[in-house]
Coordinates of C-alpha atoms in Angstrom, one line a residue:
Chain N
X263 CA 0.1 41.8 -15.7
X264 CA 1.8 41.8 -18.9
X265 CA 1.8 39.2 -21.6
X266 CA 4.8 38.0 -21.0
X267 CA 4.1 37.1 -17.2
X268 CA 0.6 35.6 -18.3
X269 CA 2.4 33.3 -20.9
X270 CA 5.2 32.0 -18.2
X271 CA 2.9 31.5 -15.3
X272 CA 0.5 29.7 -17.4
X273 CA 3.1 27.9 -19.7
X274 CA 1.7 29.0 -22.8
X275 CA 4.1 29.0 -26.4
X276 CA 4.7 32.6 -28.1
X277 CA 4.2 31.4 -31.6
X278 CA 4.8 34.9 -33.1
X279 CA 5.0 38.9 -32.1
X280 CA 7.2 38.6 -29.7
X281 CA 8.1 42.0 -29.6
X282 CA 4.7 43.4 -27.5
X283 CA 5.2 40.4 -24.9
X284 CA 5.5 43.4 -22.8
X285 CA 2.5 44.9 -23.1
X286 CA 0.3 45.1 -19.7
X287 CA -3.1 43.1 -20.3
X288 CA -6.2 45.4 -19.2
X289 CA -9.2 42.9 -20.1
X290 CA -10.4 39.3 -21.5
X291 CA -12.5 38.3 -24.2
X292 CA -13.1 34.9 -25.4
X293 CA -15.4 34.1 -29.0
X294 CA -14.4 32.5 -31.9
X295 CA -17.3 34.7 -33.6
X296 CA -15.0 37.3 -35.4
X297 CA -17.8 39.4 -35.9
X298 CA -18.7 39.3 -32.0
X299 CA -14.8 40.1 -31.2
X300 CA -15.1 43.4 -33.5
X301 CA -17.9 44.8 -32.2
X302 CA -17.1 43.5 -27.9
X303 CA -13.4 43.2 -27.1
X304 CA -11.3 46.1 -25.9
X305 CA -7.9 47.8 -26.5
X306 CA -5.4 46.0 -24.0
X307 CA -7.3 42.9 -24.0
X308 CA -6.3 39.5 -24.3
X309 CA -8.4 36.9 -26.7
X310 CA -9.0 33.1 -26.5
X311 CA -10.1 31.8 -29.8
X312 CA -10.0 28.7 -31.5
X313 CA -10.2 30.6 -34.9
X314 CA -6.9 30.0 -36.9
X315 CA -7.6 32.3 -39.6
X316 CA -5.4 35.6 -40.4
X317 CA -8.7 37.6 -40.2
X318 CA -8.0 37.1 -36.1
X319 CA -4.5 39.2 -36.5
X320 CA -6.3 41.9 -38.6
X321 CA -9.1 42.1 -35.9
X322 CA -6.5 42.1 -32.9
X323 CA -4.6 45.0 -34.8
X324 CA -7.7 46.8 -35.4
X325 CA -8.6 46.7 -31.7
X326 CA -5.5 46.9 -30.8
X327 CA -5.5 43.7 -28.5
X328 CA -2.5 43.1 -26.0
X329 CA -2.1 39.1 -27.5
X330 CA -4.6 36.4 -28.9
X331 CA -4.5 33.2 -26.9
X332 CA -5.1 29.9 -29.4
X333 CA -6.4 27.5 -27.0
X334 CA -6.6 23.7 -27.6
X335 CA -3.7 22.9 -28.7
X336 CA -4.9 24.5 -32.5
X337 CA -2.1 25.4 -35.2
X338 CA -2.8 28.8 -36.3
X339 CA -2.1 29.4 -40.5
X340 CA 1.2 30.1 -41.7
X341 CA 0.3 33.1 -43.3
X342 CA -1.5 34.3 -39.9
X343 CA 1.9 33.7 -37.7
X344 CA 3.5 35.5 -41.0
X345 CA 1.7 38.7 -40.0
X346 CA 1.6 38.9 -36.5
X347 CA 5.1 38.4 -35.9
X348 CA 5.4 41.3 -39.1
X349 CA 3.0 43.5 -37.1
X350 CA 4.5 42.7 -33.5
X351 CA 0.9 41.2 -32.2
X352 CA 1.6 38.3 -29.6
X353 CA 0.3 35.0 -30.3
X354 CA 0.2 32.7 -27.5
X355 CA -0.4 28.7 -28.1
X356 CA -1.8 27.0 -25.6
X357 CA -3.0 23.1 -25.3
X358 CA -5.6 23.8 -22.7
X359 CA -9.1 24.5 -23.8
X360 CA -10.7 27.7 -23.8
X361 CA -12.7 27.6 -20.7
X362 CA -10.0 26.3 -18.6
X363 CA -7.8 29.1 -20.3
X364 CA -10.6 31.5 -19.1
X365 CA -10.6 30.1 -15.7
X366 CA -6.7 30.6 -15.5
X367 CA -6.8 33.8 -16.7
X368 CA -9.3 35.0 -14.3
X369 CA -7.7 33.3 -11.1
X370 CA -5.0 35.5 -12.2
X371 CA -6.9 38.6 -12.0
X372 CA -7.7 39.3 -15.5
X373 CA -11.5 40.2 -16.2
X374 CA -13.9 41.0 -18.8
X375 CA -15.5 44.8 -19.4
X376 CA -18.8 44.1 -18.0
Chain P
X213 CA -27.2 39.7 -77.1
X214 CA -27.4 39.3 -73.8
X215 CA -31.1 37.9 -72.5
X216 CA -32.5 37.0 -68.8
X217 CA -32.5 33.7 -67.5
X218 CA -34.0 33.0 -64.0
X219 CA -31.5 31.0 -61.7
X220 CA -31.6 29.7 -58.1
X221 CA -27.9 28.6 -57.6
X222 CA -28.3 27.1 -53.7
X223 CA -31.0 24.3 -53.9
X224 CA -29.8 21.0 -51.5
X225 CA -31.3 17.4 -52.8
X226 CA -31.9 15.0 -49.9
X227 CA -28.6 14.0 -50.0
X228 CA -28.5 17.4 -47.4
X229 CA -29.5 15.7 -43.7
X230 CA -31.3 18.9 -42.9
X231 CA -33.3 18.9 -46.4
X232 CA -36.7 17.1 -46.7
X233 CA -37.2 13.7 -48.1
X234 CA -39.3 15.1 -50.7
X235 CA -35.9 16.5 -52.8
X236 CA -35.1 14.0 -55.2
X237 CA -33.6 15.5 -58.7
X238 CA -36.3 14.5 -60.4
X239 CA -39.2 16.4 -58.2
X240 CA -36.7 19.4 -58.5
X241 CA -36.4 19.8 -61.6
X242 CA -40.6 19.6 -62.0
X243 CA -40.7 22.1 -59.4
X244 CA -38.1 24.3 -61.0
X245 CA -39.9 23.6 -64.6
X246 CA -43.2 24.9 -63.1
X247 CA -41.8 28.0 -61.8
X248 CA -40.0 29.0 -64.9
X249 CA -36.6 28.4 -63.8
X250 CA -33.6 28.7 -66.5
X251 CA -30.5 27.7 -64.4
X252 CA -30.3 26.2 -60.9
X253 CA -27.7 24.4 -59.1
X254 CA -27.2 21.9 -56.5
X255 CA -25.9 22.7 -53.0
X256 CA -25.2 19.8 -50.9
X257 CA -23.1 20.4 -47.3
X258 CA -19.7 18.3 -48.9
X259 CA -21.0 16.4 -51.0
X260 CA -22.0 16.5 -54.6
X261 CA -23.0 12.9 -55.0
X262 CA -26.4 14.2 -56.2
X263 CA -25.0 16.6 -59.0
X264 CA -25.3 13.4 -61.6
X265 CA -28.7 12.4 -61.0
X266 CA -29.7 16.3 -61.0
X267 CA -28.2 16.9 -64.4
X268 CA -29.7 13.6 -65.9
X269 CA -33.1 14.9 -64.6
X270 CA -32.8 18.2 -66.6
X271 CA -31.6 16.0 -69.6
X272 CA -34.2 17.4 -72.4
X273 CA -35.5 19.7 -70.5
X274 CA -34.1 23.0 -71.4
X275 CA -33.3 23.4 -67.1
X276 CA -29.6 24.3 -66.9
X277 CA -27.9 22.3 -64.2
X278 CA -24.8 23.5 -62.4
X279 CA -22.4 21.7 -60.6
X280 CA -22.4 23.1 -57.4
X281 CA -21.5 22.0 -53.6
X282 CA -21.8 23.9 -50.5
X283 CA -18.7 23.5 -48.4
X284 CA -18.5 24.1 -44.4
X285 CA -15.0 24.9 -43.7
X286 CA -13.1 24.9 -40.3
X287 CA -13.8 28.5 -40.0
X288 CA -17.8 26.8 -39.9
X289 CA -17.9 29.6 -43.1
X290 CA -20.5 28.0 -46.1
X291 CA -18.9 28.7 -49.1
X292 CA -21.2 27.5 -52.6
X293 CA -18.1 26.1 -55.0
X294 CA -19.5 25.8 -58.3
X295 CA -17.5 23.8 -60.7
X296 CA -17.2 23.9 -64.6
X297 CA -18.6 20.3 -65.0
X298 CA -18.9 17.0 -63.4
X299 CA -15.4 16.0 -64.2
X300 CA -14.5 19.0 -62.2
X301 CA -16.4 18.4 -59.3
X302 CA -15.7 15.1 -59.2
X303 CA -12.2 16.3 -59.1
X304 CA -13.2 18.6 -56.5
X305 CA -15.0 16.2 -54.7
X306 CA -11.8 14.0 -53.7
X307 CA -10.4 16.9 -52.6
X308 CA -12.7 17.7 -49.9
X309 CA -13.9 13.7 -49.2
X310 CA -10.7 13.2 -47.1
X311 CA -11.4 16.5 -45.2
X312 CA -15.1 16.1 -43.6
X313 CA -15.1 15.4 -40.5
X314 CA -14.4 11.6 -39.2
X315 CA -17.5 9.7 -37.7
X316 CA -20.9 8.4 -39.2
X317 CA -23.9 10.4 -39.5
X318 CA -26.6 9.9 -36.6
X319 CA -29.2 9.6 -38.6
X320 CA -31.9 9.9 -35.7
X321 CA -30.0 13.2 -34.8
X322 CA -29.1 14.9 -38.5
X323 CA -31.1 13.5 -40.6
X324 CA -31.1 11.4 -43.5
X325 CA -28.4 11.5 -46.5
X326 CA -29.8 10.0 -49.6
X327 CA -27.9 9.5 -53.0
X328 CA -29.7 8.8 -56.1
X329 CA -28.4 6.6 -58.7
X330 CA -28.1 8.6 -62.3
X331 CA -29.0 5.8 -64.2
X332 CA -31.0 3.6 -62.1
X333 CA -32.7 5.8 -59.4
X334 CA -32.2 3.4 -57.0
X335 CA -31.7 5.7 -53.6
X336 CA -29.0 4.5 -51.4
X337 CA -28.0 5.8 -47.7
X338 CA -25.1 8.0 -47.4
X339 CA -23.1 7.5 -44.6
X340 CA -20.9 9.9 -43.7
X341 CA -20.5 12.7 -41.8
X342 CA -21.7 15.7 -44.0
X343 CA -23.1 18.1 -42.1
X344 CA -20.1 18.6 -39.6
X345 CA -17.2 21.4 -40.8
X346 CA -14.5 19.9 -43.2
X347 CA -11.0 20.3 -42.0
X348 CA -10.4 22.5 -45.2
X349 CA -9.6 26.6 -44.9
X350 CA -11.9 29.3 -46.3
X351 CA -8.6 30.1 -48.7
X352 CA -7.7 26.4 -49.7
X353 CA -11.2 26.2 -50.7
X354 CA -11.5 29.4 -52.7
X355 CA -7.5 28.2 -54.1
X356 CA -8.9 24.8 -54.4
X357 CA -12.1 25.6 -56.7
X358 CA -10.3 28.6 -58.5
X359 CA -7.3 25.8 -60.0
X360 CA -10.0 23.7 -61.1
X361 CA -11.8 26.7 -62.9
X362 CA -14.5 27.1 -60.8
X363 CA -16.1 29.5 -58.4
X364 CA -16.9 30.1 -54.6
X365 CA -19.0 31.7 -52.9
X366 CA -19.7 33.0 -49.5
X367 CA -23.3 31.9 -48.5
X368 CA -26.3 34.2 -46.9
X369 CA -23.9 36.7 -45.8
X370 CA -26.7 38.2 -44.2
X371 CA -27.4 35.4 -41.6
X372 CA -25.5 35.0 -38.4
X373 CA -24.7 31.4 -38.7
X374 CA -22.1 29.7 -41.0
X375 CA -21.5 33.5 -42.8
X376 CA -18.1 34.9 -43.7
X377 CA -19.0 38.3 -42.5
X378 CA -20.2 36.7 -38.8
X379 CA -17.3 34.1 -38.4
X380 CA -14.6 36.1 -40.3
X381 CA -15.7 39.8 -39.7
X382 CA -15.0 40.5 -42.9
X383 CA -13.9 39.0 -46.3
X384 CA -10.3 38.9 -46.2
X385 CA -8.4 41.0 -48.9
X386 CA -6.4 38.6 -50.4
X387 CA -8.7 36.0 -51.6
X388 CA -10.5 36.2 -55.2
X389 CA -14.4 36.8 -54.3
X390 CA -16.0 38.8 -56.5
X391 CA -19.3 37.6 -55.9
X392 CA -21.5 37.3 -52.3
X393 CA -24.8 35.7 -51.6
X394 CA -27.2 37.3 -49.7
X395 CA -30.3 35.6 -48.4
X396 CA -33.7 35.5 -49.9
X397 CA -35.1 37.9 -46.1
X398 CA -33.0 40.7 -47.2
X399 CA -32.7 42.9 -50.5
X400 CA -29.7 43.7 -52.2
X401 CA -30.3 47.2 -51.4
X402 CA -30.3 46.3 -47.7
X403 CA -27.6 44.0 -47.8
X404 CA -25.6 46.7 -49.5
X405 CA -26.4 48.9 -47.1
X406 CA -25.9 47.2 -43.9
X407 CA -22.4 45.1 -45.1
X408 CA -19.3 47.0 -46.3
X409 CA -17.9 43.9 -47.7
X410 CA -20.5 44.2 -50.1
X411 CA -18.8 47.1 -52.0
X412 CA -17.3 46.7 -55.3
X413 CA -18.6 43.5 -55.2
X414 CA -21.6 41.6 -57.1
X415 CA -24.0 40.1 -55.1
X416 CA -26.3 36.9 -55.5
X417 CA -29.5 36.1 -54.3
X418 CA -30.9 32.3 -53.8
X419 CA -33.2 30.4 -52.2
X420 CA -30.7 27.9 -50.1
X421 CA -34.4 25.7 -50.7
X422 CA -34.0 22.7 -48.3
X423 CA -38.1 22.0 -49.6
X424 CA -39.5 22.5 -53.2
X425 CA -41.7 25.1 -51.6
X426 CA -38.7 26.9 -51.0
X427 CA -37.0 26.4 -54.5
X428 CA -37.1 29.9 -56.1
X429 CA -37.9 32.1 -52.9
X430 CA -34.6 33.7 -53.6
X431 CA -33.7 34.2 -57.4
X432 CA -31.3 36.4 -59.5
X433 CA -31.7 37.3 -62.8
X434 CA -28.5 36.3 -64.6
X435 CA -28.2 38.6 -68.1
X436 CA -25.9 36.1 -70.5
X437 CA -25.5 35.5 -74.3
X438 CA -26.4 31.5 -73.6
X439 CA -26.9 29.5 -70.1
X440 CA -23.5 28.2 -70.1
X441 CA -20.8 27.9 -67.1
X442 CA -18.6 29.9 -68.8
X443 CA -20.8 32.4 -69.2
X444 CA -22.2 32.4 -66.0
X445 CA -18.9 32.8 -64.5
X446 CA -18.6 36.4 -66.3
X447 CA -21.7 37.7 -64.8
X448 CA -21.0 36.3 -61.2
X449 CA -17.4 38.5 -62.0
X450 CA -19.6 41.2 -63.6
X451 CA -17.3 41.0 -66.9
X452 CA -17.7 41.3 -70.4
X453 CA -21.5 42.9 -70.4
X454 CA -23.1 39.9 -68.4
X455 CA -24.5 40.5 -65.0
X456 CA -26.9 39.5 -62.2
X457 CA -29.7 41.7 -61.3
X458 CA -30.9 41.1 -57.7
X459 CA -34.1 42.6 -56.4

């Protein structure tokens, strides 16, 4: 599935980087540990965070993530929305928590590198 | 001339829910007298209602009392803001009052909060919520303390909880931190070795004493012409000859 399909079945926003709403989603992580993120998530993945800060773009770039998913209805920084619509890195804004966003995601077929 | 003086810049008073009962200014400033300490500094989560009474304490004393605060931010990152004086941090201080977080402390769950009078000594029960996250960013903090001429720093960078490096992954670029604290189970060589985000940057070590056992555990050696803020500030930047030295 691609970003773009994940975002309109589950009716999340696309608060920036809408340019890589194509890109085809090959894994899930969830953490708000950015730390944990660097060293677990994989290339093609999507992340749920409730971390705000433009540390998560930089980290999405450097692992080349798919999109970030900012559950709970959070508003990420201005200067984080800044870059990842400069860099082309989808942000997805979603009111439902984490887990349940988890829980969508897998029901949708997405899953986590065991 | 530059000469030592012995600091522990991250002690909490009992204003700290999670510190013990014993920590009034007073017994922490005998403590740090005993142990031959020449500048310390208070480190309470939001609050710096106890900064006052700590300096009045070290009144006479020859102890050097900084203003200091140790702010959670949303990020749950514990930055130590150290101010210039107390009409800084009280400055400081209604900045981040109207950003902890909303709700009472459960005493029975968090601990006590205790704020002692300057003047009287009286102790009186603080109520709110200090040892939640504020609602402020780790850059409107660092913004925040720099406008008012102060200083912040990232706490025990070497810990997994409430560190930049854990929550973060790394200290971002753009913000002016030129100092890191590591914590008092690790040596700067380690910490240097283990964290890149330690290059190019000077590094602290405290105690983060929540008992006066604790006060002085971690110490750095702070090489300055006089104990002054100002002064201070240069070594924690590494300017002008003054330094830390951390074992």
């Amino acid at each position: 599935m691609t970003v773009r399909e994940i975002a309109a079945v589950l009716g999340m926003k696309c608060v920036a980087g809408g340019v890589g709403l194509d890109r085809e989603v090959s894994s899930g992580y969830v953490s708000d540990l950015l730390s944990d993120v660097m060293a677990n998530a994989s290339d093609g993945g999507i992340w749920v965070t409730s971390q705000v800060h433009q540390n998560v773009v930089a980290v999405a770039l450097l692992l080349d993530l798919a999109a970030v998913v900012i559950a709970g209805g959070l508003e990420m920084n201005e200067d984080a929305i800044a870059r990842a619509e400069a860099e082309g890195m989808p942000i997805l804004s979603t009111k439902m928590s984490a887990f349940e966003t988890v829980g969508r995601l897998y029901e949708l077929g997405v899953r986590g590198d065991s | 001339m530059v000469q030592g003086f012995a600091a522990d810049l991250h002690i909490h008073t009992f204003l700290s829910p999670c510190a013990g009962r014993e920590m009034n200014p007073k017994a922490i400033v005998g403590r740090c007298l005993d142990l031959g300490l020449d500048i310390i500094a208070s480190a309470d989560h939001n609050s710096a209602a106890n900064v006052e009474a700590l300096a009045a304490a070290a009144e006479g004393t020859g102890l050097t009392v900084i203003c200091g605060m140790e702010v959670c931010t949303k990020e749950e990152v514990h930055l130590l803001t150290l101010l210039p004086d107390l009409s800084a941090m009280h400055e400081w201080e209604l900045i981040v009052a109207p950003h902890r977080a909303t709700g009472r402390n459960i005493p029975e769950i968090f601990g006590r909060q205790w704020i002692c009078s300057p003047r009287t000594g009286d102790i009186t029960e603080e109520t709110a919520l200090l040892s939640a996250p504020t609602t402020l960013s780790v850059d409107e903090v660092v913004d925040g303390v720099d406008a008012l001429g102060g200083i912040s720093v990232p706490c025990h960078i070497d810990r997994r909880a409430f560190s930049i490096v854990a929550q973060l992954g790394f200290v971002p670029d753009h913000l002016d931190i030129p100092v890191l604290e590591i914590s008092r189970t690790i040596t700067a060589t380690e910490a240097r070795a283990k964290f890149p985000a330690t290059q190019g940057r000077v590094l602290l070590s405290s105690s983060d004493a929540h008992t006066l056992e604790e006060i002085g555990l971690g110490c750095s050696l702070f090489w300055l012409e006089e104990p002054t803020f100002a002064e201070l500030i240069l070594a924690l930047r590494g300017e002008a000859g003054r330094y830390v030295q951390v074992e």
